[in-house]
Short mmCIF file of C-alpha atoms in Angstrom, two decimals:
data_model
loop_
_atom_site.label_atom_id
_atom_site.label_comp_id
_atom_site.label_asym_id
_atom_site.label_seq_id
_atom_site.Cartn_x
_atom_site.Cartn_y
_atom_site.Cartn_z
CA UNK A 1 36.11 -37.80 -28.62
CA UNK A 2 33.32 -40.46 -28.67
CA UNK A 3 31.76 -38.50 -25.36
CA UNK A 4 31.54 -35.36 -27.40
CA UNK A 5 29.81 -36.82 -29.69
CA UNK A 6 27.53 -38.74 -27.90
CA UNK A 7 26.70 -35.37 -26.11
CA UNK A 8 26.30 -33.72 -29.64
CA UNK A 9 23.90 -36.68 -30.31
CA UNK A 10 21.69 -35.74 -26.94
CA UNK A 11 21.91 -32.47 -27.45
CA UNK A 12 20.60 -32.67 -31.31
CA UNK A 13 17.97 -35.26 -30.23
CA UNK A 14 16.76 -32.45 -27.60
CA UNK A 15 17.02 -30.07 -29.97
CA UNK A 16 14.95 -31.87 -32.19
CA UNK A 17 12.35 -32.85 -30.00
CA UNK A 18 11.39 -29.13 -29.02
CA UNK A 19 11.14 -28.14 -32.57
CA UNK A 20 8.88 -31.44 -33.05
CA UNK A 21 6.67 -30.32 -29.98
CA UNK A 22 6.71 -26.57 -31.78
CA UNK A 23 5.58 -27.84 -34.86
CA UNK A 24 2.99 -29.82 -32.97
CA UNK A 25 1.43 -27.45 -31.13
CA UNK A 26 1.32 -24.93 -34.25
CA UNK A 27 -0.68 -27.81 -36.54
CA UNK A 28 -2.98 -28.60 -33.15
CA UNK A 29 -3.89 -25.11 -33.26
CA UNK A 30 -4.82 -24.72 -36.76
CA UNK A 31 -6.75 -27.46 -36.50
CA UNK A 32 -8.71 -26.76 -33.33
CA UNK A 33 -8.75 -22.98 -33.55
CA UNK A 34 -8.34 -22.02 -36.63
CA UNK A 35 -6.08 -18.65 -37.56
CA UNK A 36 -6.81 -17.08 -34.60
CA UNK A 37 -5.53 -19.99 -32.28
CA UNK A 38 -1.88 -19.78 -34.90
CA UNK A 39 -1.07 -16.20 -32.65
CA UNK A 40 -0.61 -17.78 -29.40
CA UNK A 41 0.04 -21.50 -30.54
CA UNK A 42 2.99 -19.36 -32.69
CA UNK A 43 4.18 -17.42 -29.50
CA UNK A 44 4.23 -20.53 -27.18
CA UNK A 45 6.06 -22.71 -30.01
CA UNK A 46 8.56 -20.45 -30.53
CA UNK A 47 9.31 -20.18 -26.62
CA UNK A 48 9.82 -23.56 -26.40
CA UNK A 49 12.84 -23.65 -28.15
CA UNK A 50 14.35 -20.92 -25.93
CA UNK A 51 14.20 -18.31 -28.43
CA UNK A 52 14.47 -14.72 -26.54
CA UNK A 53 10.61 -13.21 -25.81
CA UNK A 54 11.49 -9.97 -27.99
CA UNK A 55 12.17 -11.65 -31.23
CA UNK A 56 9.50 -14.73 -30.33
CA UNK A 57 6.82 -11.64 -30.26
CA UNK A 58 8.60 -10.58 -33.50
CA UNK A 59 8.05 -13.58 -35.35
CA UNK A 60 4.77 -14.61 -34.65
CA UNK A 61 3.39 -11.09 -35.83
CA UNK A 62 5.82 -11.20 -39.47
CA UNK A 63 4.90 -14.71 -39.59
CA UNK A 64 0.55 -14.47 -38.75
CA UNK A 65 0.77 -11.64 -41.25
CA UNK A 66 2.54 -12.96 -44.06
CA UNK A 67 0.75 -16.74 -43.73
CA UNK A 68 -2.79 -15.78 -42.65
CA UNK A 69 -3.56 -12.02 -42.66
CA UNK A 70 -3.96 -9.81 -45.71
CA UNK A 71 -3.20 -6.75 -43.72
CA UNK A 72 -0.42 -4.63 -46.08
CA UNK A 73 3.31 -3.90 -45.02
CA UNK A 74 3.19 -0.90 -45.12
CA UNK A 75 0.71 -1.04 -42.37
CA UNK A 76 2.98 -3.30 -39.78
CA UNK A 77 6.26 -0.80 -40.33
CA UNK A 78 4.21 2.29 -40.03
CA UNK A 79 3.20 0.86 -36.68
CA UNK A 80 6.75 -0.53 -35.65
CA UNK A 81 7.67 3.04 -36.12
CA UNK A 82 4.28 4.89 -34.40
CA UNK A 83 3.82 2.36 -31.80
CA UNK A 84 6.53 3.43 -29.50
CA UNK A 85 5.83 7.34 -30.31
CA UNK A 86 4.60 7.76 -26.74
CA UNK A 87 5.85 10.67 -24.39
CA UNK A 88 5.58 7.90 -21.31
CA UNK A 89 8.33 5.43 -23.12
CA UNK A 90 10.68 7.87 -22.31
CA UNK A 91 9.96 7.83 -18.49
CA UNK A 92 11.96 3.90 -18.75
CA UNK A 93 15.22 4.84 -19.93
CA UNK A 94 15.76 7.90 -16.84
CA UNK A 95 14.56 5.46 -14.22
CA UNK A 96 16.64 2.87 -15.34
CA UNK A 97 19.30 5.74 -15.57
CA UNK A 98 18.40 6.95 -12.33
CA UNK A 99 18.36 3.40 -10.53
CA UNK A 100 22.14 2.57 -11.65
CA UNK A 101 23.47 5.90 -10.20
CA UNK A 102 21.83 5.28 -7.14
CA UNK A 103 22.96 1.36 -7.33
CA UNK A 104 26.66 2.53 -8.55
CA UNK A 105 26.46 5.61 -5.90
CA UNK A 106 26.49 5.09 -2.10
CA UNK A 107 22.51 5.80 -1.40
CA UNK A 108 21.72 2.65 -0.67
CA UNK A 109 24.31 2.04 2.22
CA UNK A 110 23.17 5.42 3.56
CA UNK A 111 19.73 4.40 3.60
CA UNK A 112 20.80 1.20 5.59
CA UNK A 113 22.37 3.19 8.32
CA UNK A 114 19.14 5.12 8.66
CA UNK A 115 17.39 2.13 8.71
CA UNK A 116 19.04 0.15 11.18
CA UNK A 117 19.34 3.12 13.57
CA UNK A 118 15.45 3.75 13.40
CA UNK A 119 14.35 -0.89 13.89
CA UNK A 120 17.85 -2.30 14.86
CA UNK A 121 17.23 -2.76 18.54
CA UNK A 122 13.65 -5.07 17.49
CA UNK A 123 13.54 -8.58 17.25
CA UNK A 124 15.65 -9.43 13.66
CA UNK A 125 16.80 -6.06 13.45
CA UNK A 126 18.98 -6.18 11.00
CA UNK A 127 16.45 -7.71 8.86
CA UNK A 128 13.78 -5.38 9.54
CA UNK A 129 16.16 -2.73 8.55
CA UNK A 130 16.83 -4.63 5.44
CA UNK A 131 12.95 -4.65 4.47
CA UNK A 132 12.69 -0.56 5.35
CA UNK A 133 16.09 0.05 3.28
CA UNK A 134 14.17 -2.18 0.47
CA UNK A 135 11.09 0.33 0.66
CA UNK A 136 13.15 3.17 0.83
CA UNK A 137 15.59 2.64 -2.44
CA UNK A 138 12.36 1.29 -4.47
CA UNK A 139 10.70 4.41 -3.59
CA UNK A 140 14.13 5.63 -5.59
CA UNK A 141 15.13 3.38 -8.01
CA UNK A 142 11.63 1.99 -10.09
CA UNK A 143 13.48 -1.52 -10.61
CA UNK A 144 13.13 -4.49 -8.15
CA UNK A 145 16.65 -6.18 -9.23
CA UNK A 146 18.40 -2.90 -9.04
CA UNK A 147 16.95 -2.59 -5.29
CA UNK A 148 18.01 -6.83 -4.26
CA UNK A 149 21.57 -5.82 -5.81
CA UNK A 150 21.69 -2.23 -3.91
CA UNK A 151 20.41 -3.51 -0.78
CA UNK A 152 21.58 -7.30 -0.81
CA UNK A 153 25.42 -6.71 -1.46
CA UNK A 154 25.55 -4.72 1.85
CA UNK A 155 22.95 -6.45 4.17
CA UNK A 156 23.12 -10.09 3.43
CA UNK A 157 27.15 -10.08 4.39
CA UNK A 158 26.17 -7.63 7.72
CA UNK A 159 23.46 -10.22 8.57
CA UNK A 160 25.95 -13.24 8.69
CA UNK A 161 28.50 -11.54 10.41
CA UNK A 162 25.60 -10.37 13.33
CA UNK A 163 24.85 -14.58 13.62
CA UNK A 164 21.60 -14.67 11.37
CA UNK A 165 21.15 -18.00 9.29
CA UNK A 166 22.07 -17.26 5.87
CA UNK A 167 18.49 -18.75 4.16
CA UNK A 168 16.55 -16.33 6.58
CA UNK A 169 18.30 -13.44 5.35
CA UNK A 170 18.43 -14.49 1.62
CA UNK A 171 14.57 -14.71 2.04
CA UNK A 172 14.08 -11.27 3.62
CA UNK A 173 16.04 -9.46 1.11
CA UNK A 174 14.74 -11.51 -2.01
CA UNK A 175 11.42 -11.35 -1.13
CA UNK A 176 11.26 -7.24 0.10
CA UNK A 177 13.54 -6.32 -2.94
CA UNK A 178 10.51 -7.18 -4.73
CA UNK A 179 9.06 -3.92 -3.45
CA UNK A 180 10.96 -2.44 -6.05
CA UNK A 181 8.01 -2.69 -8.61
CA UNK A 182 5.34 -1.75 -6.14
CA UNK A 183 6.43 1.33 -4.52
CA UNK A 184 6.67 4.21 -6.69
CA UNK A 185 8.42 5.09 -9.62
CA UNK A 186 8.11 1.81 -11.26
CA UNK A 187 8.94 0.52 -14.48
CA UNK A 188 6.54 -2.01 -14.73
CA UNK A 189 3.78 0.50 -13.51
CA UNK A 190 5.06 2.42 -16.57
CA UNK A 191 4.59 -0.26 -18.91
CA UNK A 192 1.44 -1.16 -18.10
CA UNK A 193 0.51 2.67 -18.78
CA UNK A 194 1.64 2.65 -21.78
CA UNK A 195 0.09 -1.32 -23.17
CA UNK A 196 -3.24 0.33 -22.04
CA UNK A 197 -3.37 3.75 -22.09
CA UNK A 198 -3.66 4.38 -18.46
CA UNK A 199 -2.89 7.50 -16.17
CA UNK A 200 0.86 6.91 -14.86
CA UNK A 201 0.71 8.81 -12.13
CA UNK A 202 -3.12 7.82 -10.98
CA UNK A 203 -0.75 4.28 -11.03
CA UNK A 204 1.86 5.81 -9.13
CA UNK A 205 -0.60 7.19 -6.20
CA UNK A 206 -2.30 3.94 -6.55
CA UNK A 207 1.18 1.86 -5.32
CA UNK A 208 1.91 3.84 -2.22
CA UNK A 209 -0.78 2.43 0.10
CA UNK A 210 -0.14 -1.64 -1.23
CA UNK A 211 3.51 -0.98 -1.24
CA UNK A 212 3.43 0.36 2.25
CA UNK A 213 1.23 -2.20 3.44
CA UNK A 214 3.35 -5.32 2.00
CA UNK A 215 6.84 -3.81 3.32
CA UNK A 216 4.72 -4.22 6.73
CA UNK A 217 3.42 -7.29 6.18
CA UNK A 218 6.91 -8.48 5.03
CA UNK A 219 8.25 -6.91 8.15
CA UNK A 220 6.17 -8.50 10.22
CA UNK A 221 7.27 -12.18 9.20
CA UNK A 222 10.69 -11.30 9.53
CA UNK A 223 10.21 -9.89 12.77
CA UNK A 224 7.96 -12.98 13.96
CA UNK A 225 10.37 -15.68 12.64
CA UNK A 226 13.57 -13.63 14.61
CA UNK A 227 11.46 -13.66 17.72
CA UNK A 228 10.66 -17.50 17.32
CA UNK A 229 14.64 -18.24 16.76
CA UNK A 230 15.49 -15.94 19.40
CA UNK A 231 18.09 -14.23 16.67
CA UNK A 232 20.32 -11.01 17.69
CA UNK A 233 19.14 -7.63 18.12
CA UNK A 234 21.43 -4.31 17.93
CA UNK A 235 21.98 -1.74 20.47
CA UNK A 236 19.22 1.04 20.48
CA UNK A 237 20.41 3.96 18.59
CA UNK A 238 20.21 7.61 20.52
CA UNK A 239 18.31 10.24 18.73
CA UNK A 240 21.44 11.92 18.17
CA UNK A 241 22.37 8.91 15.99
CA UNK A 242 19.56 8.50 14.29
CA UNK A 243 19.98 12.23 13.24
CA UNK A 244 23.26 11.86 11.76
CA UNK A 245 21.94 8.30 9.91
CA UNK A 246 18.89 11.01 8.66
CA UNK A 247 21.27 13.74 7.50
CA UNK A 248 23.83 11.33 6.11
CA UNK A 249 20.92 9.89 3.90
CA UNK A 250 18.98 13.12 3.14
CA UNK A 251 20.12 13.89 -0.45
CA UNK A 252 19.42 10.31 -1.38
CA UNK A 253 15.33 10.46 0.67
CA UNK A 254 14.97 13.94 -1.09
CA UNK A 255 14.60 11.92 -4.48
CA UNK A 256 11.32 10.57 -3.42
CA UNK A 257 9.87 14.07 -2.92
CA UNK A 258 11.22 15.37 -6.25
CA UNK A 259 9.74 12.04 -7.65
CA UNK A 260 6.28 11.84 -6.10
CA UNK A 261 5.96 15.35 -5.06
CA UNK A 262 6.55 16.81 -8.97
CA UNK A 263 3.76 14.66 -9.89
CA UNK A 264 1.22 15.09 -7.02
CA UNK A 265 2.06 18.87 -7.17
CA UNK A 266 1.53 18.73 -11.21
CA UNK A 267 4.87 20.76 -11.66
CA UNK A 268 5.87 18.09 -14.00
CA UNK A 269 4.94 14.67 -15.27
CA UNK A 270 5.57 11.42 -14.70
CA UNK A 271 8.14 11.39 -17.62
CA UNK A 272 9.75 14.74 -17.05
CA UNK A 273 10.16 13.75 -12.87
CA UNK A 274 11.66 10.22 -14.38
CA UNK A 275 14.23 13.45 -16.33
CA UNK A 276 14.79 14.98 -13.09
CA UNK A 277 15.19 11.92 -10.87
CA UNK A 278 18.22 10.58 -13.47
CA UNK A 279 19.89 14.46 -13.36
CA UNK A 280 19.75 14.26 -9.74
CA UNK A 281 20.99 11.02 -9.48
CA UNK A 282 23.46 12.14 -11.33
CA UNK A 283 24.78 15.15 -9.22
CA UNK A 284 24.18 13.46 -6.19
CA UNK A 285 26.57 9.86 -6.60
CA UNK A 286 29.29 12.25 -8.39
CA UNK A 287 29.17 15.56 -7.28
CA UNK A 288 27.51 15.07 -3.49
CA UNK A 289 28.72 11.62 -2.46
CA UNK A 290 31.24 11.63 -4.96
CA UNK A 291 30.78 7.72 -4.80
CA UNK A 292 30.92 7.67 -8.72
CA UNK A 293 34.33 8.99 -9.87
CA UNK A 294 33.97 10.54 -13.17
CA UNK A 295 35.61 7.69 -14.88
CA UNK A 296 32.72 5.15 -14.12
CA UNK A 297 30.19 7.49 -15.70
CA UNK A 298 30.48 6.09 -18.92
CA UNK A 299 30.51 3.14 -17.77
CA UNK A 300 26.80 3.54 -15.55
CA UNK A 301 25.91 5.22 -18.99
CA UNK A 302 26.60 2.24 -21.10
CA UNK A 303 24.77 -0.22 -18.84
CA UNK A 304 21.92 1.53 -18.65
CA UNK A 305 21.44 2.35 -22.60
CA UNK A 306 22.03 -1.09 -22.77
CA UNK A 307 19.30 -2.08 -20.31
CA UNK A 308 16.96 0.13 -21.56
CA UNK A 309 17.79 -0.82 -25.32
CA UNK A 310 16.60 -4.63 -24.50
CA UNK A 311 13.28 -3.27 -22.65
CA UNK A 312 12.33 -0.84 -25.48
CA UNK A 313 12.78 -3.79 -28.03
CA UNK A 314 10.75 -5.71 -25.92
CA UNK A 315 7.93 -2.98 -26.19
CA UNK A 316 8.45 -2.78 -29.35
CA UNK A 317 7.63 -6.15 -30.85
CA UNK A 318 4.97 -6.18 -28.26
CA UNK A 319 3.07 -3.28 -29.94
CA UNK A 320 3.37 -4.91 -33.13
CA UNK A 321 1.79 -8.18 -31.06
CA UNK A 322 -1.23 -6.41 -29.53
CA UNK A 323 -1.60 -3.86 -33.08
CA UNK A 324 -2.35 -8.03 -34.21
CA UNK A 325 -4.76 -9.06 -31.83
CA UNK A 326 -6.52 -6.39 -32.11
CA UNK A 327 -6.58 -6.18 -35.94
CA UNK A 328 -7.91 -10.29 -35.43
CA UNK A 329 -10.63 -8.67 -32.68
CA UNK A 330 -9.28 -10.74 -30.30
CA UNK A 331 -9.19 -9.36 -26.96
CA UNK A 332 -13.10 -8.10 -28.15
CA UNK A 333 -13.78 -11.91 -28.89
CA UNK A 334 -12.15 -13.01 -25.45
CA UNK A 335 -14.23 -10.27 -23.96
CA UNK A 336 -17.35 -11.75 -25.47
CA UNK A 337 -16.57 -15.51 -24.26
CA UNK A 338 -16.08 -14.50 -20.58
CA UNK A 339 -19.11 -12.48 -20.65
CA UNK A 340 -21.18 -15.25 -22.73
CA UNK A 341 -19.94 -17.59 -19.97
CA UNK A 342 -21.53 -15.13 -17.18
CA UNK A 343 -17.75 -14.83 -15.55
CA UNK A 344 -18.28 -11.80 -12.82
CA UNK A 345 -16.27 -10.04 -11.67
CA UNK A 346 -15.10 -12.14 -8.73
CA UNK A 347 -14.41 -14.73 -10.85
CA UNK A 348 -12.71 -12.77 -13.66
CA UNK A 349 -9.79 -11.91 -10.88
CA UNK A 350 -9.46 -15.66 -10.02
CA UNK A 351 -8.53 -16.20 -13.18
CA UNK A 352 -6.29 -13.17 -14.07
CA UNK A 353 -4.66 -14.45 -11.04
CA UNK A 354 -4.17 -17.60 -12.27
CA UNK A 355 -3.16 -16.91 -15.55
CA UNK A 356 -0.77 -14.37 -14.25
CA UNK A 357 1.08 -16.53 -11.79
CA UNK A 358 1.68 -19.27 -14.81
CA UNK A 359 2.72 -16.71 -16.69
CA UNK A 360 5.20 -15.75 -14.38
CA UNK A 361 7.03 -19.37 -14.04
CA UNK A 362 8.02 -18.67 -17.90
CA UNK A 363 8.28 -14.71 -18.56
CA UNK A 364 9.56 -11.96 -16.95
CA UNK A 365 7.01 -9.06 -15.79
CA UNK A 366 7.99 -6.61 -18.78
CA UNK A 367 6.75 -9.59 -21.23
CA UNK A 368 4.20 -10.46 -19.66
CA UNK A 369 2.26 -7.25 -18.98
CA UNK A 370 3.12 -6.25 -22.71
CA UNK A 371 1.40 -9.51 -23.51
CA UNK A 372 -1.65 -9.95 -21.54
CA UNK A 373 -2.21 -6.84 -20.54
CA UNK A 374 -3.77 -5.52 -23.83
CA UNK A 375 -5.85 -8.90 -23.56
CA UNK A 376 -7.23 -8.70 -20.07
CA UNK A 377 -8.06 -4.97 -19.55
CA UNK A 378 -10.99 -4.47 -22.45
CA UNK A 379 -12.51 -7.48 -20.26
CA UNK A 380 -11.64 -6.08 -16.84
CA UNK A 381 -13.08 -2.29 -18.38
CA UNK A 382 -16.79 -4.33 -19.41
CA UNK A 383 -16.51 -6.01 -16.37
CA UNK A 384 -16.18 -2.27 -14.47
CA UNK A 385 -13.30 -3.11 -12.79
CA UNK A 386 -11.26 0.27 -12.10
CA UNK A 387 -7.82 0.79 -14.11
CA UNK A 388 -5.78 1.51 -11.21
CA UNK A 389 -6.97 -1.56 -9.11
CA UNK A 390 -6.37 -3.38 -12.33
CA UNK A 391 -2.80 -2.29 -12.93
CA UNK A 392 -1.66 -2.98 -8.83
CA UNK A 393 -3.25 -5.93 -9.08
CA UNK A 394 -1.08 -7.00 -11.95
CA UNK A 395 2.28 -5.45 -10.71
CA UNK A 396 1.35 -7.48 -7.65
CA UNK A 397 1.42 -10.46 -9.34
CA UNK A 398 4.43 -9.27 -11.13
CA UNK A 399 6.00 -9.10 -7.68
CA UNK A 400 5.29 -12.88 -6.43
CA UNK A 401 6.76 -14.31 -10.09
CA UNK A 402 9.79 -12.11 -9.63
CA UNK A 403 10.55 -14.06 -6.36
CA UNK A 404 9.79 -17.92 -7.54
CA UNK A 405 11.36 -20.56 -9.88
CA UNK A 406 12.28 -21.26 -12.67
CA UNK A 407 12.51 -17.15 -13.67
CA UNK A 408 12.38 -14.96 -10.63
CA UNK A 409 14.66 -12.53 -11.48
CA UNK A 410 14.89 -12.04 -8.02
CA UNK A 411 15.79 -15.28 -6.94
CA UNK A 412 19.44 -15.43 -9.69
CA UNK A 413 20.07 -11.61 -8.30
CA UNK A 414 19.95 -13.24 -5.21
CA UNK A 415 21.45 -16.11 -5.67
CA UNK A 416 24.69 -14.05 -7.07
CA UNK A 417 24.91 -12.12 -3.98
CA UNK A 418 24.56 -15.29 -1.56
CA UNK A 419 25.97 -17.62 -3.83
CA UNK A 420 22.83 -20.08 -2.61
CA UNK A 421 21.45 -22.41 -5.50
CA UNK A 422 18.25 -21.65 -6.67
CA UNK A 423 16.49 -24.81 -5.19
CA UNK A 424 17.80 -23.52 -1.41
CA UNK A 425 16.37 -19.62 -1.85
CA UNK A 426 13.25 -20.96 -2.92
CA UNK A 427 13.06 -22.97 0.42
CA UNK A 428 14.46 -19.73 2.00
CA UNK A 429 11.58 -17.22 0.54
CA UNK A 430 8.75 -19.32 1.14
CA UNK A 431 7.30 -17.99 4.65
CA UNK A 432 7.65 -14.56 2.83
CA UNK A 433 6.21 -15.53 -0.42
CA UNK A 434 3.06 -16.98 1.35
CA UNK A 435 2.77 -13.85 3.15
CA UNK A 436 2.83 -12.52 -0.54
CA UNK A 437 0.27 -14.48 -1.85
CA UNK A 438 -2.22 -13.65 1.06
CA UNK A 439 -1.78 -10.04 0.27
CA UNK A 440 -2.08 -10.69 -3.76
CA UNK A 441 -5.56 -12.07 -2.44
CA UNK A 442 -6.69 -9.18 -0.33
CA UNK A 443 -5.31 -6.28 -3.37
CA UNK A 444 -7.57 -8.53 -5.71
CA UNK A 445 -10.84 -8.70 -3.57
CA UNK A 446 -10.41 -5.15 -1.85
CA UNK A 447 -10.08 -2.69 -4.36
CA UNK A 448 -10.29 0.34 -2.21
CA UNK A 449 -6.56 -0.44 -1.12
CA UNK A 450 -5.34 0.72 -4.43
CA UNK A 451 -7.83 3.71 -5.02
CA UNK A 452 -8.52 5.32 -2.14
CA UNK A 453 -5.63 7.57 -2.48
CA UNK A 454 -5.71 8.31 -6.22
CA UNK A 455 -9.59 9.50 -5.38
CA UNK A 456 -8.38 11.48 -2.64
CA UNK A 457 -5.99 13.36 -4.71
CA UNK A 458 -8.66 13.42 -7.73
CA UNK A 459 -7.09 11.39 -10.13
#
C-alpha cells in the first residue's frame, strides 16, 4: 500500500511539474512576445502535458480567441464547418480505405515473390527485394506504416530464416517502408495540398523521380552492407519464374496505373482515382484473391473509418489553427522577418530543414505539415521557391522523422513486427537513415529532381 502511494506521490509531483513548466512558458511568452507569441507558447504548453495534437490545436485557437482576439463566434464555427469543405479531403479516407484492403488482402506477399524473383540472386537479396516490394506497395497504398506492416510481417521472418542478422533487416524494412509517403498516392502529399492550396497531382508527378531515386539509394546500402558481411544470396530465378511471380502479382501492379495513369491521362482526379483505387482494392482482396472473406469486410471498414476519423479531426482543428495565424498576420509577419533579415533562399531551406527535423522528434507528419506548412510556404512563395519542390522537400523530411526516436511511427510498427526495443532499431536504421539525410540534402539544394517531370507533363 505505502508503494502505491509513494508512486501516486511521483506521479502527481510529475504531473505537477509539467503543468508548472506549461504555465511558465505561457507567462514567458506574454511577456516577451506579446499576444502573438500566446499561439505557439499555447500549442507547445499544452503538448507538454501529453495532451493529444488534435485537441492541443483545438484549445489554443478557443482559448487565443476567447482571451486575446475579438474575432466573433460565429466566425470560428462557420470556419470549423467550411474549412474542411474541400473536394481533395476526400482523397484521405479511399487511400486509407484502399491501403487496408491491400494490407488485409494478399498484394503485398505477391509483390514479394515478384520481387525476390527479379534481385534475389544479388548480394542481400532478400533485402533488396524487401526495399523493391516497399516501392512497389507505396506506389499502392499512400501510407508508410501500412507499407512496414504489409511488407515487414512477411520479409523480416523470411530474412531470419535465410541467416540475415535480425538489426540489418529491421533497418532495411523500417527505413524503405518509409517510401510509403514519397512514392505516389500519398497521404501526406495530400495534406500538404490541401494546408496550401497546391496542385495534388503536380505533387504526385513531383514524388516519382525522388521516390525512385531513394528506393535506389536505399538499395544500394543494403546491397553494400550484404556484400561487406558476405550474407546469403538466393538461387537466380528463370524467366519462366519470374513470369508467373509477374502474373501472380498483376492485379495488385495494375493499381498503380489506374492510380497514376487516371491522373496523368486527366480521366479523373486525384480524389476520384483515390475512389477508384479503394473500389478496386476492394474487388481485388475479396473477389480476385479472395484473401478477404466477406466477414472481415466490416471489420477493414471499421478500421479504416476509424483511421481516417482521427486524421480528419486532426485537419480539422488545424484549419481552425492556421484560419488564426492568419487572422493575427502571422505567417505575413514571419515572412517579413526572414526577408528583413536578408535570409535567401539557400538559407531559408537550412532552416526549414532544421525546423522540420525538430519537429519531427515530437509530432507526427500529418501534424506537423498541418502546422507549419501554412507558416513556411507564403515565405518559401516570396522567396520563389517552386510549390512542388517545396512540398517533396517537406514529405522528405516527413520521411527521415517517421524513421527516428522518440515518434517514428515507423520505428513502434517496426518494433511490433521484430519485437526489437526502440533503442536497438534506432542503432539498426542508422546506415540507412544517413543515407536519408544525404538525399534530404540533395532534394533541398537540387530542385530540378522534383520538377522536372511535373514540367514535362505541363503541370
Amino acid at each position: 500500500m505505502s508503494t502505491a502511494v509513494a508512486g501516486w506521490e511521483q506521479f502527481s509531483k510529475k504531473k505537477a511539474a509539467t503543468w508548472l513548466l506549461a504555465i511558465a512558458v505561457i507567462l514567458g511568452a506574454i511577456a516577451t512576445l506579446g499576444s502573438t507569441g500566446v499561439v505557439f507558447a499555447l500549442l507547445l504548453a499544452l503538448m507538454l502535458t501529453g495532451m493529444p495534437i488534435s485537441i492541443a490545436l483545438g484549445l489554443t485557437v478557443l482559448t487565443f480567441l476567447f482571451f486575446f482576439s475579438e474575432v466573433p463566434t460565429e466566425a470560428v464555427a462557420m470556419k470549423l464547418f467550411t474549412g474542411i469543405e474541400k473536394f481533395e479531403i476526400m482523397a484521405i479516407p479511399f487511400f486509407i480505405l484502399a491501403g487496408n484492403f491491400l494490407t488485409h488482402g494478399g498484394v503485398a506477399k505477391r509483390m514479394i515473390n515478384f520481387a525476390t524473383s527479379m534481385v534475389g540472386h544479388w548480394h542481400g537479396g532478400l533485402a533488396l527485394a524487401g526495399v523493391m516490394a516497399c516501392a512497389l506497395f507505396a506506389a499502392v497504398s499512400g501510407s508508410s506504416p501500412a507499407t512496414v506492416v504489409a511488407i515487414g510481417s512477411i520479409m523480416m521472418p523470411a530474412m531470419v530464416r535465410a541467416g540475415y542478422p535480425k538489426r540489418f533487416g529491421a533497418g532495411v524494412i523500417t527505413t524503405s517502408g518509409s517510401l510509403g509517403i514519397l512514392i505516389p498516392p500519398s497521404i501526406p502529399m495530400v495534406v500538404y495540398c490541401v494546408a496550401t492550396n497546391s496542385s495534388v497531382g503536380a505533387l504526385f508527378m513531383g514524388g516519382v523521380i525522388p521516390g525512385l531515386m531513394l528506393a535506389t539509394l536505399l538499395g544500394l546500402v543494403a546491397w553494400y552492407r550484404a556484400k561487406q558481411g558476405n550474407l546469403p544470396r538466393m538461387k537466380k530465378a528463370t524467366w519462366g519464374e519470374r513470369a508467373k511471380a509477374f502474373r501472380d502479382s498483376v492485379w495488385g501492379l495494375f493499381l498503380i496505373v489506374i492510380v497514376l495513369g487516371g491522373i496523368y491521362s486527366g480521366m479523373f482526379t486525384p480524389t476520384e482515382a483515390a475512389a477508384m483505387s479503394a473500389v478496386y482494392a476492394f474487388i481485388i482482396a475479396v473477389f480476385v484473391y479472395r484473401d478477404v472473406p466477406f466477414k472481415k469486410v466490416p471489420k477493414v471498414l471499421l478500421d479504416s473509418a476509424s483511421m481516417s476519423a482521427m486524421l480528419l479531426y486532426i485537419i480539422t482543428n488545424a484549419v481552425l489553427f492556421s484560419f488564426l495565424m492568419t487572422h493575427e498576420n502571422i505567417p505575413q509577419l514571419m515572412a517579413d522577418w526572414i526577408l528583413g533579415h536578408n535570409l535567401g533562399v539557400v538559407s531559408f531551406l537550412l532552416v526549414t530543414n532544421v525546423l522540420l527535423l525538430l519537429a519531427g522528434n515530437v509530432m507526427e507528419p500529418s501534424s506537423i505539415i498541418l502546422i507549419l506548412a501554412p507558416i513556411l510556404y507564403p515565405v518559401a512563395m516570396q522567396l520563389g521557391i517552386d510549390p512542388v519542390h517545396f512540398g517533396v522537400l517537406i514529405t522528405v523530411n516527413m520521411e527521415v522523422g517517421m524513421c527516428h526516436p522518440p515518434v517514428g511511427l515507423n520505428l513502434y510498427v517496426a518494433s511490433g513486427i521484430t519485437k526489437m526495443g526502440i533503442s536497438e532499431l534506432t542503432v539498426a536504421v542508422w546506415p540507412w537513415l544517413l543515407a536519408m539525410l544525404c538525399f534530404m540534402i540533395l532534394i533541398t539544394y537540387v530542385p530540378i529532381i522534383s520538377l522536372w517531370l511535373p514540367r514535362a507533363l505541363g503541370y
